[in-house]
mmCIF file of C-alpha atoms in Angstrom:
data_model
loop_
_atom_site.group_PDB
_atom_site.id
_atom_site.type_symbol
_atom_site.label_atom_id
_atom_site.label_comp_id
_atom_site.label_asym_id
_atom_site.label_seq_id
_atom_site.Cartn_x
_atom_site.Cartn_y
_atom_site.Cartn_z
ATOM 1 C CA UNK A 507 27.248 -10.487 44.604
ATOM 2 C CA UNK A 508 27.540 -14.099 42.910
ATOM 3 C CA UNK A 509 29.208 -13.343 39.501
ATOM 4 C CA UNK A 510 26.687 -15.589 37.846
ATOM 5 C CA UNK A 511 23.984 -13.312 39.042
ATOM 6 C CA UNK A 512 25.730 -10.349 37.684
ATOM 7 C CA UNK A 513 26.199 -11.973 34.399
ATOM 8 C CA UNK A 514 22.415 -13.020 34.400
ATOM 9 C CA UNK A 515 21.566 -9.462 35.136
ATOM 10 C CA UNK A 516 23.584 -8.069 32.236
ATOM 11 C CA UNK A 517 22.298 -10.829 29.813
ATOM 12 C CA UNK A 518 18.892 -10.184 30.980
ATOM 13 C CA UNK A 519 19.086 -6.195 30.458
ATOM 14 C CA UNK A 520 20.460 -7.231 26.752
ATOM 15 C CA UNK A 521 17.473 -9.571 25.938
ATOM 16 C CA UNK A 522 15.061 -6.966 27.447
ATOM 17 C CA UNK A 523 16.784 -4.269 25.094
ATOM 18 C CA UNK A 524 16.612 -6.560 21.956
ATOM 19 C CA UNK A 525 12.781 -6.995 22.904
ATOM 20 C CA UNK A 526 12.198 -3.186 23.266
ATOM 21 C CA UNK A 527 14.237 -2.561 19.953
ATOM 22 C CA UNK A 528 11.937 -4.870 18.072
ATOM 23 C CA UNK A 529 8.664 -3.479 19.635
ATOM 24 C CA UNK A 530 9.472 0.154 19.107
ATOM 25 C CA UNK A 531 11.417 -0.426 15.762
ATOM 26 C CA UNK A 532 9.403 -2.936 13.895
ATOM 27 C CA UNK A 533 6.114 -2.951 16.060
ATOM 28 C CA UNK A 534 6.458 -6.583 16.949
ATOM 29 C CA UNK A 535 6.610 -8.915 19.800
ATOM 30 C CA UNK A 536 9.891 -10.761 20.291
ATOM 31 C CA UNK A 537 8.715 -14.275 21.003
ATOM 32 C CA UNK A 538 11.331 -16.862 19.818
ATOM 33 C CA UNK A 539 8.447 -19.782 19.401
ATOM 34 C CA UNK A 540 6.312 -17.222 17.369
ATOM 35 C CA UNK A 541 8.930 -16.055 15.104
ATOM 36 C CA UNK A 542 10.282 -19.818 14.437
ATOM 37 C CA UNK A 543 6.541 -21.386 14.280
ATOM 38 C CA UNK A 544 5.411 -18.790 11.850
ATOM 39 C CA UNK A 545 8.385 -19.901 9.525
ATOM 40 C CA UNK A 546 7.666 -23.725 10.311
ATOM 41 C CA UNK A 547 3.728 -23.666 9.494
ATOM 42 C CA UNK A 548 3.427 -20.777 7.034
ATOM 43 C CA UNK A 549 1.562 -18.327 9.089
ATOM 44 C CA UNK A 550 4.244 -15.765 8.972
ATOM 45 C CA UNK A 551 4.655 -15.998 5.122
ATOM 46 C CA UNK A 552 4.104 -11.976 4.964
ATOM 47 C CA UNK A 553 7.069 -11.210 6.870
ATOM 48 C CA UNK A 554 9.202 -14.379 6.571
ATOM 49 C CA UNK A 555 12.644 -12.427 5.318
ATOM 50 C CA UNK A 556 12.366 -10.204 8.706
ATOM 51 C CA UNK A 557 11.860 -13.550 10.680
ATOM 52 C CA UNK A 558 14.767 -15.359 9.018
ATOM 53 C CA UNK A 559 16.947 -12.341 9.432
ATOM 54 C CA UNK A 560 16.226 -12.466 13.113
ATOM 55 C CA UNK A 561 16.581 -15.955 13.711
ATOM 56 C CA UNK A 562 20.024 -15.921 11.699
ATOM 57 C CA UNK A 563 21.470 -13.333 13.817
ATOM 58 C CA UNK A 564 20.134 -15.157 16.871
ATOM 59 C CA UNK A 565 21.912 -18.377 15.749
ATOM 60 C CA UNK A 566 25.056 -16.553 14.496
ATOM 61 C CA UNK A 567 26.037 -13.949 17.544
ATOM 62 C CA UNK A 568 26.209 -16.502 20.232
ATOM 63 C CA UNK A 569 28.445 -18.993 18.162
ATOM 64 C CA UNK A 570 30.693 -15.795 17.406
ATOM 65 C CA UNK A 571 30.933 -14.965 21.039
ATOM 66 C CA UNK A 572 31.687 -18.525 22.083
ATOM 67 C CA UNK A 573 34.440 -18.925 19.404
ATOM 68 C CA UNK A 574 36.060 -15.515 20.582
ATOM 69 C CA UNK A 575 36.131 -16.933 23.961
ATOM 70 C CA UNK A 576 33.724 -14.267 25.159
ATOM 71 C CA UNK A 577 30.731 -16.881 26.521
ATOM 72 C CA UNK A 578 30.642 -20.335 27.528
ATOM 73 C CA UNK A 579 29.586 -23.332 25.343
ATOM 74 C CA UNK A 580 27.294 -25.598 27.245
ATOM 75 C CA UNK A 581 26.503 -29.099 27.704
ATOM 76 C CA UNK A 582 23.262 -31.065 27.570
ATOM 77 C CA UNK A 583 21.625 -32.261 30.409
ATOM 78 C CA UNK A 584 19.450 -35.091 28.968
ATOM 79 C CA UNK A 585 20.102 -38.147 26.561
ATOM 80 C CA UNK A 586 18.687 -38.091 22.764
ATOM 81 C CA UNK A 587 15.476 -39.905 24.006
ATOM 82 C CA UNK A 588 14.540 -37.289 26.614
ATOM 83 C CA UNK A 589 15.541 -34.478 24.129
ATOM 84 C CA UNK A 590 13.333 -35.640 21.456
ATOM 85 C CA UNK A 591 10.432 -35.926 23.928
ATOM 86 C CA UNK A 592 11.336 -32.452 25.264
ATOM 87 C CA UNK A 593 11.496 -30.868 22.020
ATOM 88 C CA UNK A 594 8.200 -32.218 20.727
ATOM 89 C CA UNK A 595 6.677 -31.035 24.010
ATOM 90 C CA UNK A 596 8.235 -27.454 23.660
ATOM 91 C CA UNK A 597 7.320 -27.269 20.084
ATOM 92 C CA UNK A 598 3.993 -28.178 20.467
ATOM 93 C CA UNK A 599 3.242 -26.647 23.712
ATOM 94 C CA UNK A 600 4.491 -23.043 22.704
ATOM 95 C CA UNK A 601 2.401 -23.199 19.563
ATOM 96 C CA UNK A 602 -0.783 -24.170 21.587
ATOM 97 C CA UNK A 603 -0.106 -21.655 24.268
ATOM 98 C CA UNK A 604 0.845 -18.983 21.729
ATOM 99 C CA UNK A 605 4.309 -18.329 23.160
ATOM 100 C CA UNK A 606 7.102 -19.060 25.237
ATOM 101 C CA UNK A 607 9.664 -17.609 27.683
ATOM 102 C CA UNK A 608 10.240 -14.521 25.708
ATOM 103 C CA UNK A 609 6.892 -13.935 24.562
ATOM 104 C CA UNK A 610 4.808 -14.586 27.527
ATOM 105 C CA UNK A 611 7.529 -14.308 29.910
ATOM 106 C CA UNK A 612 9.614 -11.071 28.947
ATOM 107 C CA UNK A 613 7.114 -9.350 26.528
ATOM 108 C CA UNK A 614 4.034 -10.333 28.585
ATOM 109 C CA UNK A 615 4.870 -9.971 32.102
ATOM 110 C CA UNK A 616 6.429 -6.502 31.457
ATOM 111 C CA UNK A 617 2.936 -5.255 29.922
ATOM 112 C CA UNK A 618 1.138 -7.076 32.779
ATOM 113 C CA UNK A 619 -0.530 -9.332 30.344
ATOM 114 C CA UNK A 620 -2.913 -11.820 32.466
ATOM 115 C CA UNK A 621 -2.314 -14.445 29.778
ATOM 116 C CA UNK A 622 1.419 -13.751 29.773
ATOM 117 C CA UNK A 623 1.513 -14.087 33.740
ATOM 118 C CA UNK A 624 -0.676 -17.036 33.733
ATOM 119 C CA UNK A 625 1.326 -18.940 31.197
ATOM 120 C CA UNK A 626 4.607 -17.959 32.958
ATOM 121 C CA UNK A 627 3.392 -19.604 36.453
ATOM 122 C CA UNK A 628 2.123 -22.423 34.551
ATOM 123 C CA UNK A 629 5.421 -23.310 32.877
ATOM 124 C CA UNK A 630 7.461 -22.668 35.877
ATOM 125 C CA UNK A 631 5.368 -25.080 37.964
ATOM 126 C CA UNK A 632 5.329 -27.746 34.960
ATOM 127 C CA UNK A 633 9.236 -27.035 34.653
ATOM 128 C CA UNK A 634 9.634 -27.690 38.240
ATOM 129 C CA UNK A 635 7.770 -30.938 38.269
ATOM 130 C CA UNK A 636 9.579 -32.182 35.131
ATOM 131 C CA UNK A 637 13.139 -31.513 36.715
ATOM 132 C CA UNK A 638 11.817 -33.429 40.147
ATOM 133 C CA UNK A 639 10.902 -36.342 37.550
ATOM 134 C CA UNK A 640 13.911 -36.254 35.555
ATOM 135 C CA UNK A 641 15.928 -36.588 38.669
ATOM 136 C CA UNK A 642 13.822 -39.371 40.035
ATOM 137 C CA UNK A 643 13.876 -41.212 36.792
ATOM 138 C CA UNK A 644 17.769 -40.788 36.585
ATOM 139 C CA UNK A 645 17.605 -38.776 33.426
ATOM 140 C CA UNK A 646 21.171 -37.525 32.458
ATOM 141 C CA UNK A 647 23.021 -36.975 29.472
ATOM 142 C CA UNK B 287 15.488 -0.892 7.881
ATOM 143 C CA UNK B 288 13.045 -3.474 9.177
ATOM 144 C CA UNK B 289 15.642 -6.123 8.205
ATOM 145 C CA UNK B 290 18.390 -4.116 10.045
ATOM 146 C CA UNK B 291 16.258 -3.687 13.117
ATOM 147 C CA UNK B 292 15.464 -7.585 12.895
ATOM 148 C CA UNK B 293 19.351 -8.441 12.691
ATOM 149 C CA UNK B 294 20.503 -6.337 15.576
ATOM 150 C CA UNK B 295 17.379 -7.297 17.701
ATOM 151 C CA UNK B 296 18.122 -11.020 16.968
ATOM 152 C CA UNK B 297 21.831 -10.715 17.395
ATOM 153 C CA UNK B 298 21.369 -8.672 20.843
ATOM 154 C CA UNK B 299 18.973 -11.217 22.052
ATOM 155 C CA UNK B 300 21.328 -14.086 21.305
ATOM 156 C CA UNK B 301 24.256 -12.366 22.964
ATOM 157 C CA UNK B 302 22.148 -11.746 25.960
ATOM 158 C CA UNK B 303 20.949 -15.308 26.064
ATOM 159 C CA UNK B 304 24.528 -16.899 25.961
ATOM 160 C CA UNK B 305 25.968 -14.195 28.424
ATOM 161 C CA UNK B 306 23.230 -14.603 30.929
ATOM 162 C CA UNK B 307 23.376 -18.291 31.404
ATOM 163 C CA UNK B 308 19.964 -19.187 29.580
ATOM 164 C CA UNK B 309 21.788 -21.482 27.173
ATOM 165 C CA UNK B 310 23.275 -23.626 29.843
ATOM 166 C CA UNK B 311 20.636 -26.442 30.317
ATOM 167 C CA UNK B 312 22.071 -27.121 33.783
ATOM 168 C CA UNK B 313 21.536 -23.585 34.908
ATOM 169 C CA UNK B 314 18.042 -23.690 33.699
ATOM 170 C CA UNK B 315 17.260 -26.964 35.521
ATOM 171 C CA UNK B 316 18.912 -25.417 38.563
ATOM 172 C CA UNK B 317 16.331 -22.330 38.709
ATOM 173 C CA UNK B 318 13.577 -24.992 38.103
ATOM 174 C CA UNK B 319 15.000 -27.430 41.085
ATOM 175 C CA UNK B 320 13.350 -25.339 43.486
ATOM 176 C CA UNK B 321 13.327 -28.247 46.156
ATOM 177 C CA UNK B 322 16.883 -29.131 45.524
ATOM 178 C CA UNK B 323 20.008 -27.046 44.789
ATOM 179 C CA UNK B 324 18.141 -23.910 43.831
ATOM 180 C CA UNK B 325 20.089 -21.616 41.572
ATOM 181 C CA UNK B 326 18.371 -18.113 41.320
ATOM 182 C CA UNK B 327 20.450 -16.732 38.509
ATOM 183 C CA UNK B 328 17.477 -16.994 35.935
ATOM 184 C CA UNK B 329 15.482 -14.756 38.195
ATOM 185 C CA UNK B 330 18.143 -12.104 37.581
ATOM 186 C CA UNK B 331 17.906 -12.794 33.897
ATOM 187 C CA UNK B 332 14.140 -12.217 33.966
ATOM 188 C CA UNK B 333 14.038 -9.172 35.893
ATOM 189 C CA UNK B 334 16.902 -7.558 33.775
ATOM 190 C CA UNK B 335 14.755 -8.509 30.598
ATOM 191 C CA UNK B 336 11.539 -7.232 31.956
ATOM 192 C CA UNK B 337 12.902 -3.815 33.017
ATOM 193 C CA UNK B 338 13.855 -2.295 29.586
ATOM 194 C CA UNK B 339 10.677 -3.937 28.061
ATOM 195 C CA UNK B 340 8.455 -2.437 30.451
ATOM 196 C CA UNK B 341 9.975 0.953 29.657
ATOM 197 C CA UNK B 342 9.322 0.254 25.963
ATOM 198 C CA UNK B 343 5.630 -0.499 26.642
ATOM 199 C CA UNK B 344 5.350 2.863 28.238
ATOM 200 C CA UNK B 345 6.805 4.393 25.255
ATOM 201 C CA UNK B 346 4.711 2.701 22.903
ATOM 202 C CA UNK B 347 1.582 3.570 24.522
ATOM 203 C CA UNK B 348 2.503 7.043 23.477
ATOM 204 C CA UNK B 349 3.276 6.426 19.919
ATOM 205 C CA UNK B 350 0.873 5.744 17.196
ATOM 206 C CA UNK B 351 3.350 3.635 15.039
ATOM 207 C CA UNK B 352 6.644 1.953 14.911
ATOM 208 C CA UNK B 353 9.899 3.696 14.136
ATOM 209 C CA UNK B 354 9.843 1.858 10.747
ATOM 210 C CA UNK B 355 6.115 3.313 10.096
ATOM 211 C CA UNK B 356 4.138 -0.106 10.574
ATOM 212 C CA UNK B 357 1.430 -0.505 13.532
ATOM 213 C CA UNK B 358 2.294 -1.262 17.064
ATOM 214 C CA UNK B 359 0.994 -4.402 18.560
ATOM 215 C CA UNK B 360 -2.664 -4.146 19.727
ATOM 216 C CA UNK B 361 -3.588 -4.575 23.528
ATOM 217 C CA UNK B 362 -3.224 -8.076 24.659
ATOM 218 C CA UNK B 363 -6.030 -10.497 24.656
ATOM 219 C CA UNK B 364 -7.364 -11.324 28.160
ATOM 220 C CA UNK B 365 -8.814 -14.782 27.727
ATOM 221 C CA UNK B 366 -7.485 -17.710 29.830
ATOM 222 C CA UNK B 367 -8.358 -20.741 28.199
ATOM 223 C CA UNK B 368 -7.436 -24.302 28.012
ATOM 224 C CA UNK B 369 -5.146 -23.833 25.160
ATOM 225 C CA UNK B 370 -3.188 -21.356 27.137
ATOM 226 C CA UNK B 371 -2.699 -23.462 30.362
ATOM 227 C CA UNK B 372 -2.168 -26.686 28.478
ATOM 228 C CA UNK B 373 0.164 -25.240 26.129
ATOM 229 C CA UNK B 374 2.359 -23.785 28.942
ATOM 230 C CA UNK B 375 2.180 -26.866 31.040
ATOM 231 C CA UNK B 376 3.400 -29.212 28.155
ATOM 232 C CA UNK B 377 5.921 -26.545 27.370
ATOM 233 C CA UNK B 378 7.156 -26.353 30.927
ATOM 234 C CA UNK B 379 7.533 -29.989 30.983
ATOM 235 C CA UNK B 380 9.710 -30.105 27.944
ATOM 236 C CA UNK B 381 11.826 -27.069 29.439
ATOM 237 C CA UNK B 382 12.357 -28.944 32.585
ATOM 238 C CA UNK B 383 13.485 -32.120 31.136
ATOM 239 C CA UNK B 384 15.978 -30.493 28.786
ATOM 240 C CA UNK B 385 16.701 -27.219 30.400
ATOM 241 C CA UNK B 386 16.122 -25.687 26.935
ATOM 242 C CA UNK B 387 13.301 -23.399 25.550
ATOM 243 C CA UNK B 388 12.762 -21.718 21.994
ATOM 244 C CA UNK B 389 15.061 -18.744 22.162
ATOM 245 C CA UNK B 390 18.346 -20.648 23.932
ATOM 246 C CA UNK B 391 17.651 -23.863 21.616
ATOM 247 C CA UNK B 392 18.265 -21.578 18.572
ATOM 248 C CA UNK B 393 20.943 -19.652 20.338
ATOM 249 C CA UNK B 394 22.781 -23.028 20.907
ATOM 250 C CA UNK B 395 22.718 -24.220 17.625
ATOM 251 C CA UNK B 396 26.016 -22.849 16.640
ATOM 252 C CA UNK B 397 28.218 -24.367 19.300
ATOM 253 C CA UNK B 398 25.989 -26.936 21.077
ATOM 254 C CA UNK B 399 26.807 -29.800 18.963
ATOM 255 C CA UNK B 400 24.569 -32.779 17.910
ATOM 256 C CA UNK B 401 22.373 -33.017 21.086
ATOM 257 C CA UNK B 402 21.130 -29.468 20.572
ATOM 258 C CA UNK B 403 20.203 -30.309 17.229
ATOM 259 C CA UNK B 404 18.293 -33.081 18.285
ATOM 260 C CA UNK B 405 16.409 -30.872 20.394
ATOM 261 C CA UNK B 406 15.927 -28.158 17.683
ATOM 262 C CA UNK B 407 14.672 -30.771 14.946
ATOM 263 C CA UNK B 408 12.271 -32.261 17.671
ATOM 264 C CA UNK B 409 11.008 -28.815 18.450
ATOM 265 C CA UNK B 410 10.177 -28.005 14.881
ATOM 266 C CA UNK B 411 8.624 -31.323 14.557
ATOM 267 C CA UNK B 412 6.328 -30.349 17.549
ATOM 268 C CA UNK B 413 5.506 -27.264 15.927
ATOM 269 C CA UNK B 414 4.470 -28.999 12.762
ATOM 270 C CA UNK B 415 2.458 -31.715 14.627
ATOM 271 C CA UNK B 416 0.607 -28.684 16.174
ATOM 272 C CA UNK B 417 -0.214 -27.257 12.917
ATOM 273 C CA UNK B 418 -1.672 -30.667 11.711
ATOM 274 C CA UNK B 419 -3.677 -31.092 14.870
ATOM 275 C CA UNK B 420 -4.946 -27.707 15.118
ATOM 276 C CA UNK B 421 -6.318 -27.717 11.168
ATOM 277 C CA UNK B 422 -8.270 -30.780 12.487
ATOM 278 C CA UNK B 423 -9.348 -29.494 15.797
#
């Protein structure tokens, strides 16, 4: 099997284990956009320390792994203008839909949530269209 | 205890994202590029992530509270509304343009350089814009 697929499966199992730990340990759904969004707009005030600790570890551990040579740093695929547009779309869209790849995708699909499944199908389709558009417009870093 | 679990979970999430290839925008665009050079790797990531979580939901269904004592999440809402579909569509467009979604965007901050920071700041701005718009709507 392609080594990238094995890394994907192993990394995926780690992501799922992290979500399982957060659910059974703290009774919370591990959604990246919701954890961050609640800090950004103040709606997550009641458990902001927990959110901040989660995000701090989420930022720090990949940095340590890359510094230790255990994981690959990656390069952007789009220029600054496209990144600003994309960031605005991701920020606004995930709050409007109340979830992203982790919340709707991983946590939603795994409990057969209708909303999670529909959201995932829609963002995969829109993502495919966006890649076609980006290639057609020649958007590169 | 809650904070320790949050740190362990956040760290494991970050490690999984960077090991799986989710933090590599080129790989993400490859997964979404169904009509071009399709790269199935992210299918393995999603499958790998759903398996332990499906098990966790089954365990959660038999428990009355989380290990730290708080409530477990209520059953998921069923409503498919315009907000869900429109939000997912906007998110998907941004995801495809950049190859970044919120988890990997945060996980890349420590090593990604200025481009990833630009995306992160714009994403936070998008969240703030939503909050302002939502208060008026």
